[in-house]
CSV table of C-alpha atoms and ligand atoms in Angstrom, one decimal:
chain,number,residue,atom,x,y,z
A,1,UNK,CA,44.0,130.0,71.4
A,2,UNK,CA,42.1,128.4,68.5
A,3,UNK,CA,41.7,124.7,69.4
A,4,UNK,CA,41.5,122.6,66.3
A,5,UNK,CA,40.4,119.0,66.5
A,6,UNK,CA,42.2,116.3,64.6
A,7,UNK,CA,40.9,115.5,61.2
A,8,UNK,CA,39.8,112.0,62.3
A,9,UNK,CA,37.6,113.6,65.0
A,10,UNK,CA,36.2,116.3,62.7
A,11,UNK,CA,35.2,113.7,60.2
A,12,UNK,CA,33.1,111.7,62.7
A,13,UNK,CA,29.3,111.9,62.3
A,14,UNK,CA,27.6,113.0,65.5
A,15,UNK,CA,27.3,109.8,67.7
A,16,UNK,CA,23.9,108.5,66.9
A,17,UNK,CA,22.4,108.6,70.3
A,18,UNK,CA,23.7,112.1,71.1
A,19,UNK,CA,21.5,113.4,68.3
A,20,UNK,CA,18.5,111.5,69.5
A,21,UNK,CA,19.1,112.6,73.1
A,22,UNK,CA,19.1,116.2,71.9
A,23,UNK,CA,15.6,115.9,70.4
A,24,UNK,CA,14.3,113.9,73.3
A,25,UNK,CA,15.5,116.6,75.7
A,26,UNK,CA,13.7,119.3,73.8
A,27,UNK,CA,10.5,117.4,74.0
A,28,UNK,CA,11.0,116.6,77.7
A,29,UNK,CA,11.5,120.3,78.3
A,30,UNK,CA,8.0,120.8,76.9
A,31,UNK,CA,6.7,118.4,79.5
A,32,UNK,CA,6.2,115.2,77.4
A,33,UNK,CA,6.3,111.8,79.1
A,34,UNK,CA,9.1,110.3,77.0
A,35,UNK,CA,9.6,106.6,76.8
A,36,UNK,CA,12.9,105.6,75.2
A,37,UNK,CA,13.1,102.5,73.1
A,38,UNK,CA,16.3,104.0,71.6
A,39,UNK,CA,19.3,102.5,73.3
A,40,UNK,CA,20.2,98.8,73.9
A,41,UNK,CA,20.8,99.1,77.6
A,42,UNK,CA,18.8,96.6,79.6
A,43,UNK,CA,16.6,97.9,82.4
A,44,UNK,CA,17.0,94.7,84.3
A,45,UNK,CA,19.3,94.8,87.3
A,46,UNK,CA,22.5,92.8,87.5
A,47,UNK,CA,21.8,89.5,89.2
A,48,UNK,CA,22.3,89.6,93.0
A,49,UNK,CA,25.1,87.0,93.3
A,50,UNK,CA,27.2,89.1,90.9
A,51,UNK,CA,26.7,92.3,92.9
A,52,UNK,CA,27.4,90.4,96.1
A,53,UNK,CA,30.7,89.1,94.7
A,54,UNK,CA,31.7,92.7,93.7
A,55,UNK,CA,31.1,93.8,97.3
A,56,UNK,CA,33.4,91.1,98.7
A,57,UNK,CA,36.1,91.6,96.0
A,58,UNK,CA,36.0,95.4,96.4
A,59,UNK,CA,37.1,95.0,100.0
A,60,UNK,CA,40.3,93.1,99.1
A,61,UNK,CA,43.3,95.5,99.0
A,62,UNK,CA,45.0,93.2,96.4
A,63,UNK,CA,42.3,94.2,94.0
A,64,UNK,CA,43.0,97.9,94.4
A,65,UNK,CA,46.2,97.9,92.4
A,66,UNK,CA,46.7,98.0,88.6
A,67,UNK,CA,45.4,94.9,87.0
A,68,UNK,CA,47.2,93.1,84.2
A,69,UNK,CA,45.9,94.3,80.8
A,70,UNK,CA,45.1,90.7,79.7
A,71,UNK,CA,42.9,89.9,82.7
A,72,UNK,CA,43.3,87.7,85.7
A,73,UNK,CA,44.1,84.1,84.7
A,74,UNK,CA,41.1,83.1,86.8
A,75,UNK,CA,38.9,85.3,84.8
A,76,UNK,CA,40.2,84.0,81.5
A,77,UNK,CA,39.8,80.5,82.8
A,78,UNK,CA,36.2,81.2,83.8
A,79,UNK,CA,35.6,82.7,80.3
A,80,UNK,CA,37.1,79.6,78.7
A,81,UNK,CA,35.1,77.3,80.8
A,82,UNK,CA,31.8,79.1,80.1
A,83,UNK,CA,32.7,79.0,76.4
A,84,UNK,CA,33.4,75.3,76.6
A,85,UNK,CA,30.1,74.5,78.3
A,86,UNK,CA,28.1,76.8,76.1
A,87,UNK,CA,29.6,76.1,72.7
A,88,UNK,CA,31.6,72.9,73.1
A,89,UNK,CA,34.8,74.7,72.1
A,90,UNK,CA,38.0,74.3,74.1
A,91,UNK,CA,40.1,77.4,74.5
A,92,UNK,CA,43.6,77.9,76.0
A,93,UNK,CA,42.9,80.7,78.6
A,94,UNK,CA,46.6,81.8,78.4
A,95,UNK,CA,46.8,82.4,74.7
A,96,UNK,CA,43.3,82.4,73.3
A,97,UNK,CA,41.4,84.6,75.7
A,98,UNK,CA,41.9,88.3,76.7
A,99,UNK,CA,39.7,90.4,79.0
A,100,UNK,CA,38.2,93.6,77.6
A,101,UNK,CA,36.9,96.8,79.2
A,102,UNK,CA,33.6,95.9,77.6
A,103,UNK,CA,33.6,94.5,74.1
A,104,UNK,CA,33.4,98.0,72.6
A,105,UNK,CA,37.0,98.6,73.8
A,106,UNK,CA,38.3,95.5,72.0
A,107,UNK,CA,36.2,96.3,68.8
A,108,UNK,CA,37.6,99.9,68.7
A,109,UNK,CA,41.2,98.7,69.3
A,110,UNK,CA,41.3,95.8,66.9
A,111,UNK,CA,42.1,97.9,63.8
A,112,UNK,CA,45.0,99.6,65.7
A,113,UNK,CA,46.7,96.3,65.8
A,114,UNK,CA,45.9,95.1,62.3
A,115,UNK,CA,44.8,97.9,59.9
A,116,UNK,CA,47.3,100.1,58.1
A,117,UNK,CA,46.3,103.4,56.4
A,118,UNK,CA,44.7,102.5,53.1
A,119,UNK,CA,43.6,99.0,54.1
A,120,UNK,CA,40.0,98.2,53.5
A,121,UNK,CA,37.8,97.0,56.4
A,122,UNK,CA,34.5,95.2,55.4
A,123,UNK,CA,31.7,96.4,57.7
A,124,UNK,CA,28.1,95.3,57.9
A,125,UNK,CA,25.6,98.0,56.9
A,126,UNK,CA,23.5,98.5,58.9
A,127,UNK,CA,25.9,97.8,61.7
A,128,UNK,CA,27.2,98.8,65.2
A,129,UNK,CA,28.9,102.1,64.4
A,130,UNK,CA,32.2,101.3,66.2
A,131,UNK,CA,33.4,99.0,63.4
A,132,UNK,CA,33.6,101.9,61.1
A,133,UNK,CA,34.8,104.6,63.5
A,134,UNK,CA,37.6,102.3,64.8
A,135,UNK,CA,38.6,101.8,61.2
A,136,UNK,CA,38.6,105.5,60.4
A,137,UNK,CA,40.8,106.3,63.4
A,138,UNK,CA,43.5,104.1,61.8
A,139,UNK,CA,43.2,105.5,58.3
A,140,UNK,CA,41.5,102.4,57.2
A,141,UNK,CA,38.9,102.5,54.4
A,142,UNK,CA,35.4,101.3,55.3
A,143,UNK,CA,33.6,99.1,52.6
A,144,UNK,CA,30.0,98.6,53.6
A,145,UNK,CA,28.4,95.3,53.1
A,146,UNK,CA,24.7,95.8,52.7
A,147,UNK,CA,22.5,93.5,54.9
A,148,UNK,CA,19.3,93.0,53.0
A,149,UNK,CA,16.1,91.4,54.2
A,150,UNK,CA,16.0,89.2,51.0
A,151,UNK,CA,19.3,87.7,52.2
A,152,UNK,CA,18.1,87.3,55.8
A,153,UNK,CA,20.4,90.2,56.7
A,154,UNK,CA,23.5,88.3,55.9
A,155,UNK,CA,26.2,90.0,53.7
A,156,UNK,CA,26.5,88.8,50.1
A,157,UNK,CA,30.2,88.0,50.0
A,158,UNK,CA,30.2,87.4,46.2
A,159,UNK,CA,28.9,90.9,45.7
A,160,UNK,CA,32.0,92.5,47.1
A,161,UNK,CA,34.0,93.9,44.2
A,162,UNK,CA,37.3,92.0,43.5
A,163,UNK,CA,39.5,95.0,43.8
A,164,UNK,CA,38.0,95.8,47.3
A,165,UNK,CA,38.5,92.1,48.3
A,166,UNK,CA,42.2,92.4,47.3
A,167,UNK,CA,42.7,95.4,49.6
A,168,UNK,CA,40.6,94.1,52.4
A,169,UNK,CA,42.5,93.3,55.7
A,170,UNK,CA,39.7,92.7,58.1
A,171,UNK,CA,35.9,91.9,58.1
A,172,UNK,CA,33.4,92.5,60.8
A,173,UNK,CA,30.4,90.2,61.3
A,174,UNK,CA,27.8,90.4,64.1
A,175,UNK,CA,25.3,87.6,64.9
A,176,UNK,CA,22.9,87.7,66.5
A,177,UNK,CA,22.8,91.0,64.8
A,178,UNK,CA,22.4,94.5,66.1
A,179,UNK,CA,20.3,96.2,64.7
A,180,UNK,CA,18.4,93.7,62.5
A,181,UNK,CA,18.2,90.8,65.1
A,182,UNK,CA,19.1,88.2,62.4
A,183,UNK,CA,20.9,85.0,63.3
A,184,UNK,CA,23.6,83.4,61.2
A,185,UNK,CA,23.6,79.8,60.2
A,186,UNK,CA,26.6,77.5,60.4
A,187,UNK,CA,26.6,77.4,56.6
A,188,UNK,CA,27.0,81.2,56.5
A,189,UNK,CA,29.9,81.1,58.9
A,190,UNK,CA,31.4,78.3,56.8
A,191,UNK,CA,31.3,80.4,53.7
A,192,UNK,CA,32.7,83.5,55.5
A,193,UNK,CA,35.6,81.4,56.8
A,194,UNK,CA,36.3,80.1,53.4
A,195,UNK,CA,36.2,83.6,52.0
A,196,UNK,CA,38.5,84.9,54.7
A,197,UNK,CA,41.0,82.0,54.1
A,198,UNK,CA,41.0,82.4,50.4
A,199,UNK,CA,41.5,86.2,50.5
A,200,UNK,CA,43.7,86.4,53.7
A,201,UNK,CA,41.2,88.5,55.6
A,202,UNK,CA,41.0,88.6,59.3
A,203,UNK,CA,37.5,87.7,60.5
A,204,UNK,CA,36.2,89.5,63.5
A,205,UNK,CA,32.9,88.2,64.9
A,206,UNK,CA,31.0,90.3,67.4
A,207,UNK,CA,28.9,88.0,69.5
A,208,UNK,CA,27.7,90.5,72.2
A,209,UNK,CA,24.1,89.2,71.9
A,210,UNK,CA,24.9,85.4,71.8
A,211,UNK,CA,22.8,84.7,75.0
A,212,UNK,CA,19.7,86.8,74.2
A,213,UNK,CA,17.9,84.3,72.1
A,214,UNK,CA,14.4,83.0,71.9
A,215,UNK,CA,12.3,79.9,71.5
A,216,UNK,CA,15.1,77.8,72.9
A,217,UNK,CA,17.2,78.2,69.7
A,218,UNK,CA,20.7,79.0,71.0
A,219,UNK,CA,22.8,80.7,68.3
A,220,UNK,CA,26.1,78.9,67.5
A,221,UNK,CA,29.5,80.6,68.0
A,222,UNK,CA,31.7,81.4,65.1
A,223,UNK,CA,34.5,79.3,66.6
A,224,UNK,CA,32.4,76.2,66.5
A,225,UNK,CA,32.9,76.1,62.8
A,226,UNK,CA,35.9,74.4,61.3
A,227,UNK,CA,38.7,76.7,60.3
A,228,UNK,CA,37.5,79.7,62.4
A,229,UNK,CA,40.4,79.7,64.8
A,230,UNK,CA,42.9,80.0,61.9
A,231,UNK,CA,41.3,83.2,60.6
A,232,UNK,CA,39.4,84.8,63.4
A,233,UNK,CA,38.5,86.3,66.7
A,234,UNK,CA,35.2,86.6,68.5
A,235,UNK,CA,34.1,89.3,70.9
A,236,UNK,CA,32.0,88.6,73.9
A,237,UNK,CA,30.4,90.9,76.4
A,238,UNK,CA,29.0,90.4,79.9
A,239,UNK,CA,26.9,93.6,79.3
A,240,UNK,CA,23.8,92.2,77.7
A,241,UNK,CA,24.1,88.6,79.0
A,242,UNK,CA,24.1,89.6,82.7
A,243,UNK,CA,22.7,93.1,82.5
A,244,UNK,CA,26.1,94.6,83.3
A,245,UNK,CA,26.4,97.4,80.8
A,246,UNK,CA,27.8,99.8,83.3
A,247,UNK,CA,30.4,97.4,84.7
A,248,UNK,CA,32.6,97.4,81.6
A,249,UNK,CA,33.7,93.9,81.2
A,250,UNK,CA,33.9,91.5,78.2
A,251,UNK,CA,36.4,89.2,76.5
A,252,UNK,CA,37.8,88.2,73.1
A,253,UNK,CA,38.6,84.6,72.2
A,254,UNK,CA,40.2,82.9,69.2
A,255,UNK,CA,43.3,83.0,67.1
A,256,UNK,CA,46.3,83.4,69.5
A,257,UNK,CA,48.1,85.8,67.2
A,258,UNK,CA,45.1,88.0,66.9
A,259,UNK,CA,44.6,87.9,70.7
A,260,UNK,CA,48.3,88.8,71.2
A,261,UNK,CA,48.0,91.7,68.7
A,262,UNK,CA,45.0,93.1,70.4
A,263,UNK,CA,46.8,92.6,73.7
A,264,UNK,CA,49.8,94.6,72.5
A,265,UNK,CA,47.5,97.6,71.8
A,266,UNK,CA,45.9,97.2,75.2
A,267,UNK,CA,49.2,97.2,77.1
A,268,UNK,CA,49.9,100.5,75.6
A,269,UNK,CA,46.5,102.2,76.0
A,270,UNK,CA,44.8,100.7,79.1
A,271,UNK,CA,45.5,98.8,82.2
A,272,UNK,CA,42.8,96.3,82.2
A,273,UNK,CA,39.6,95.8,84.1
A,274,UNK,CA,39.3,96.5,87.9
A,275,UNK,CA,40.0,93.1,89.4
A,276,UNK,CA,37.0,93.2,91.7
A,277,UNK,CA,34.9,93.6,88.5
A,278,UNK,CA,36.7,90.6,87.0
A,279,UNK,CA,36.0,88.5,90.1
A,280,UNK,CA,32.3,89.5,89.8
A,281,UNK,CA,32.6,88.5,86.2
A,282,UNK,CA,33.9,85.0,87.3
A,283,UNK,CA,30.7,84.7,89.5
A,284,UNK,CA,28.6,85.7,86.4
A,285,UNK,CA,30.3,83.1,84.2
A,286,UNK,CA,30.0,80.4,86.8
A,287,UNK,CA,27.9,77.2,87.1
A,288,UNK,CA,24.5,78.8,87.6
A,289,UNK,CA,23.2,80.4,84.4
A,290,UNK,CA,19.6,80.5,85.5
A,291,UNK,CA,19.6,84.3,85.7
A,292,UNK,CA,20.3,84.4,82.0
A,293,UNK,CA,17.4,82.1,81.2
A,294,UNK,CA,15.2,84.5,83.3
A,295,UNK,CA,16.3,87.5,81.2
A,296,UNK,CA,15.7,85.6,78.1
A,297,UNK,CA,12.1,84.8,79.1
A,298,UNK,CA,11.5,88.5,79.9
A,299,UNK,CA,12.8,89.6,76.6
A,300,UNK,CA,10.9,86.9,74.7
A,301,UNK,CA,7.6,88.0,76.4
A,302,UNK,CA,8.4,91.6,75.5
A,303,UNK,CA,9.3,90.6,71.9
A,304,UNK,CA,5.9,88.9,71.5
A,305,UNK,CA,4.0,91.9,72.9
A,306,UNK,CA,5.9,94.2,70.6
A,307,UNK,CA,5.2,92.1,67.5
A,308,UNK,CA,1.5,92.1,68.3
A,309,UNK,CA,1.3,95.8,68.8
A,310,UNK,CA,3.4,96.6,65.7
A,311,UNK,CA,1.1,94.3,63.6
A,312,UNK,CA,-2.0,96.1,65.0
A,313,UNK,CA,-0.4,99.4,64.0
A,314,UNK,CA,0.0,98.1,60.5
A,315,UNK,CA,3.8,98.0,60.7
A,316,UNK,CA,5.9,95.2,59.2
A,317,UNK,CA,8.5,93.8,61.7
A,318,UNK,CA,11.2,91.2,61.1
A,319,UNK,CA,10.6,88.5,63.7
A,320,UNK,CA,13.6,88.4,66.1
A,321,UNK,CA,15.0,85.1,66.9
A,322,UNK,CA,17.5,86.8,69.2
A,323,UNK,CA,18.6,90.2,70.7
A,324,UNK,CA,16.3,92.7,72.3
A,325,UNK,CA,15.7,94.7,69.2
A,326,UNK,CA,12.9,94.7,66.7
A,327,UNK,CA,13.8,95.9,63.2
A,328,UNK,CA,10.7,97.4,61.6
A,329,UNK,CA,10.0,98.6,58.0
A,330,UNK,CA,9.0,102.2,57.8
A,331,UNK,CA,5.6,102.8,56.2
A,332,UNK,CA,5.4,103.7,52.5
A,333,UNK,CA,6.5,107.3,51.9
A,334,UNK,CA,8.5,107.7,55.1
A,335,UNK,CA,12.3,107.8,55.4
A,336,UNK,CA,13.8,106.3,58.5
A,337,UNK,CA,14.5,109.7,60.0
A,338,UNK,CA,11.0,111.0,59.1
A,339,UNK,CA,9.3,108.0,60.7
A,340,UNK,CA,11.3,108.1,63.9
A,341,UNK,CA,10.6,111.8,64.2
A,342,UNK,CA,6.8,111.2,63.6
A,343,UNK,CA,6.8,108.5,66.3
A,344,UNK,CA,8.7,110.8,68.7
A,345,UNK,CA,6.5,113.8,68.0
A,346,UNK,CA,3.1,111.9,68.1
A,347,UNK,CA,3.8,109.4,70.8
A,348,UNK,CA,6.8,110.6,72.7
A,349,UNK,CA,8.4,107.2,72.1
A,350,UNK,CA,12.0,107.3,71.1
A,351,UNK,CA,13.1,104.8,68.4
A,352,UNK,CA,16.2,104.7,66.4
A,353,UNK,CA,16.2,105.5,62.6
A,354,UNK,CA,17.8,102.7,60.7
A,355,UNK,CA,20.2,105.1,58.9
A,356,UNK,CA,22.0,105.7,62.2
A,357,UNK,CA,23.5,102.2,61.6
A,358,UNK,CA,24.5,102.9,58.0
A,359,UNK,CA,22.9,103.8,54.6
A,360,UNK,CA,21.4,100.4,54.2
A,361,UNK,CA,19.4,101.0,57.3
A,362,UNK,CA,17.2,103.3,55.2
A,363,UNK,CA,13.6,102.1,55.3
A,364,UNK,CA,13.8,100.7,58.8
A,365,UNK,CA,13.6,101.8,62.4
A,366,UNK,CA,14.9,99.9,65.4
A,367,UNK,CA,12.8,99.4,68.6
A,368,UNK,CA,14.8,98.4,71.7
A,369,UNK,CA,12.8,96.4,74.3
A,370,UNK,CA,14.9,97.6,77.2
A,371,UNK,CA,12.4,99.4,79.4
A,372,UNK,CA,10.3,98.1,82.3
A,373,UNK,CA,7.3,96.0,81.3
A,374,UNK,CA,4.7,98.7,82.3
A,375,UNK,CA,6.5,101.4,80.3
A,376,UNK,CA,6.9,99.1,77.3
A,377,UNK,CA,3.1,98.3,77.5
A,378,UNK,CA,2.5,102.1,77.6
A,379,UNK,CA,4.8,102.7,74.7
A,380,UNK,CA,3.2,99.9,72.6
A,381,UNK,CA,-0.2,101.2,73.3
A,382,UNK,CA,0.8,104.6,72.0
A,383,UNK,CA,2.3,103.0,68.9
A,384,UNK,CA,-0.8,101.0,68.2
A,385,UNK,CA,-2.7,104.3,68.0
A,386,UNK,CA,-0.3,105.8,65.6
A,387,UNK,CA,-1.8,107.0,62.3
A,388,UNK,CA,0.2,105.3,59.5
B,1,PLP,N1,28.6,95.0,69.9
B,1,PLP,C1,27.3,95.3,69.7
B,1,PLP,C2,26.7,94.8,68.4
B,1,PLP,C3,26.6,96.2,70.5
B,1,PLP,O1,25.4,96.5,70.2
B,1,PLP,C4,27.2,96.7,71.7
B,1,PLP,C5,26.6,97.6,72.6
B,1,PLP,O2,25.5,98.1,72.4
B,1,PLP,C6,28.6,96.3,71.9
B,1,PLP,C7,29.2,95.4,71.0
B,1,PLP,C8,29.4,96.8,73.1
B,1,PLP,O3,29.0,96.3,74.3
B,1,PLP,P1,29.9,96.4,75.5
B,1,PLP,O4,31.0,97.3,75.3
B,1,PLP,O5,29.1,96.9,76.6
B,1,PLP,O6,30.4,95.0,75.8
């Protein structure tokens, strides 16, 4: 039988990291000592108290059954309480918080709840690829909003053509930003909220990196800004904050109708997060946040080492105020893909071409500082020796 994939799958570009993995494996087979600064998956272990809670919770038979899709009330209360302490915003755990099987799950499902075929979804470019693929799965039309260095990697909302704005149903924002590492100001969020109100566009803010910030400058949440709750929803993840990428847990907060819409999709396609993982999540979001400060200090030190090495190599980097990424201009004469290939071939260091995040990523590559210190030092030493 000839098995034919659905059009929506056929149209997908190869998942960025799958392509990079293929090249990496070819080099590995030739015996190269590969160091991957490609993927944003922290090398640091999940803090001990979280792992210990999982062990206890995994023993409880009550946790072995189907969870509720929206998450344990105790988990939603813990998320609301963490949010209140961190951002000074009060949330109703019942109506304004939903648990997610990682924020990726919520991001991918959001358009199923709110985007009809032909609706436009405004996506940052460069941006996390799931905004666009989730849109495509629903027959939505992606309109890319270029994030340019001269605008501090914030989208220029006035530059979106009027006919596109008219057809737009939903807009994605992500700050601190992957891949550029930019942070948004209160003023920017204010203008985005005004834009959303005026044009009746749902604002979705991806805050997966809200806790990985530097120099004591904690980024604000989008819900801190007046009017946000009327138009928007914010996605949070325990993945990067607590080094829990493999555990698959996150949550969304904000407008109760948006939360309910997302919840309705979830009741039909998933059955929530393993309750033992949710209880470990409660431990993560609890009183003691010192483990997060420790991670931040590690990433800040790595950022400083990377910036120093990149400067020595003659490469221009945008100084990250948050995230564990460094967004670096490609040297004159190199496309993103050419430069990433040159770095891989000459140094066996994997970095991500900016175009993997959208066409406006051309002219950039992304370094991810998520390998052990000694390996990062080795990678940076190799980069310093690069002939550019
Ligand atoms: N949002 C952004 C910008 C990301 O970079 C990632 C993961 O890399 C996610 C969301 C998804 O994270 P998770 O599904 O682990 O919560």
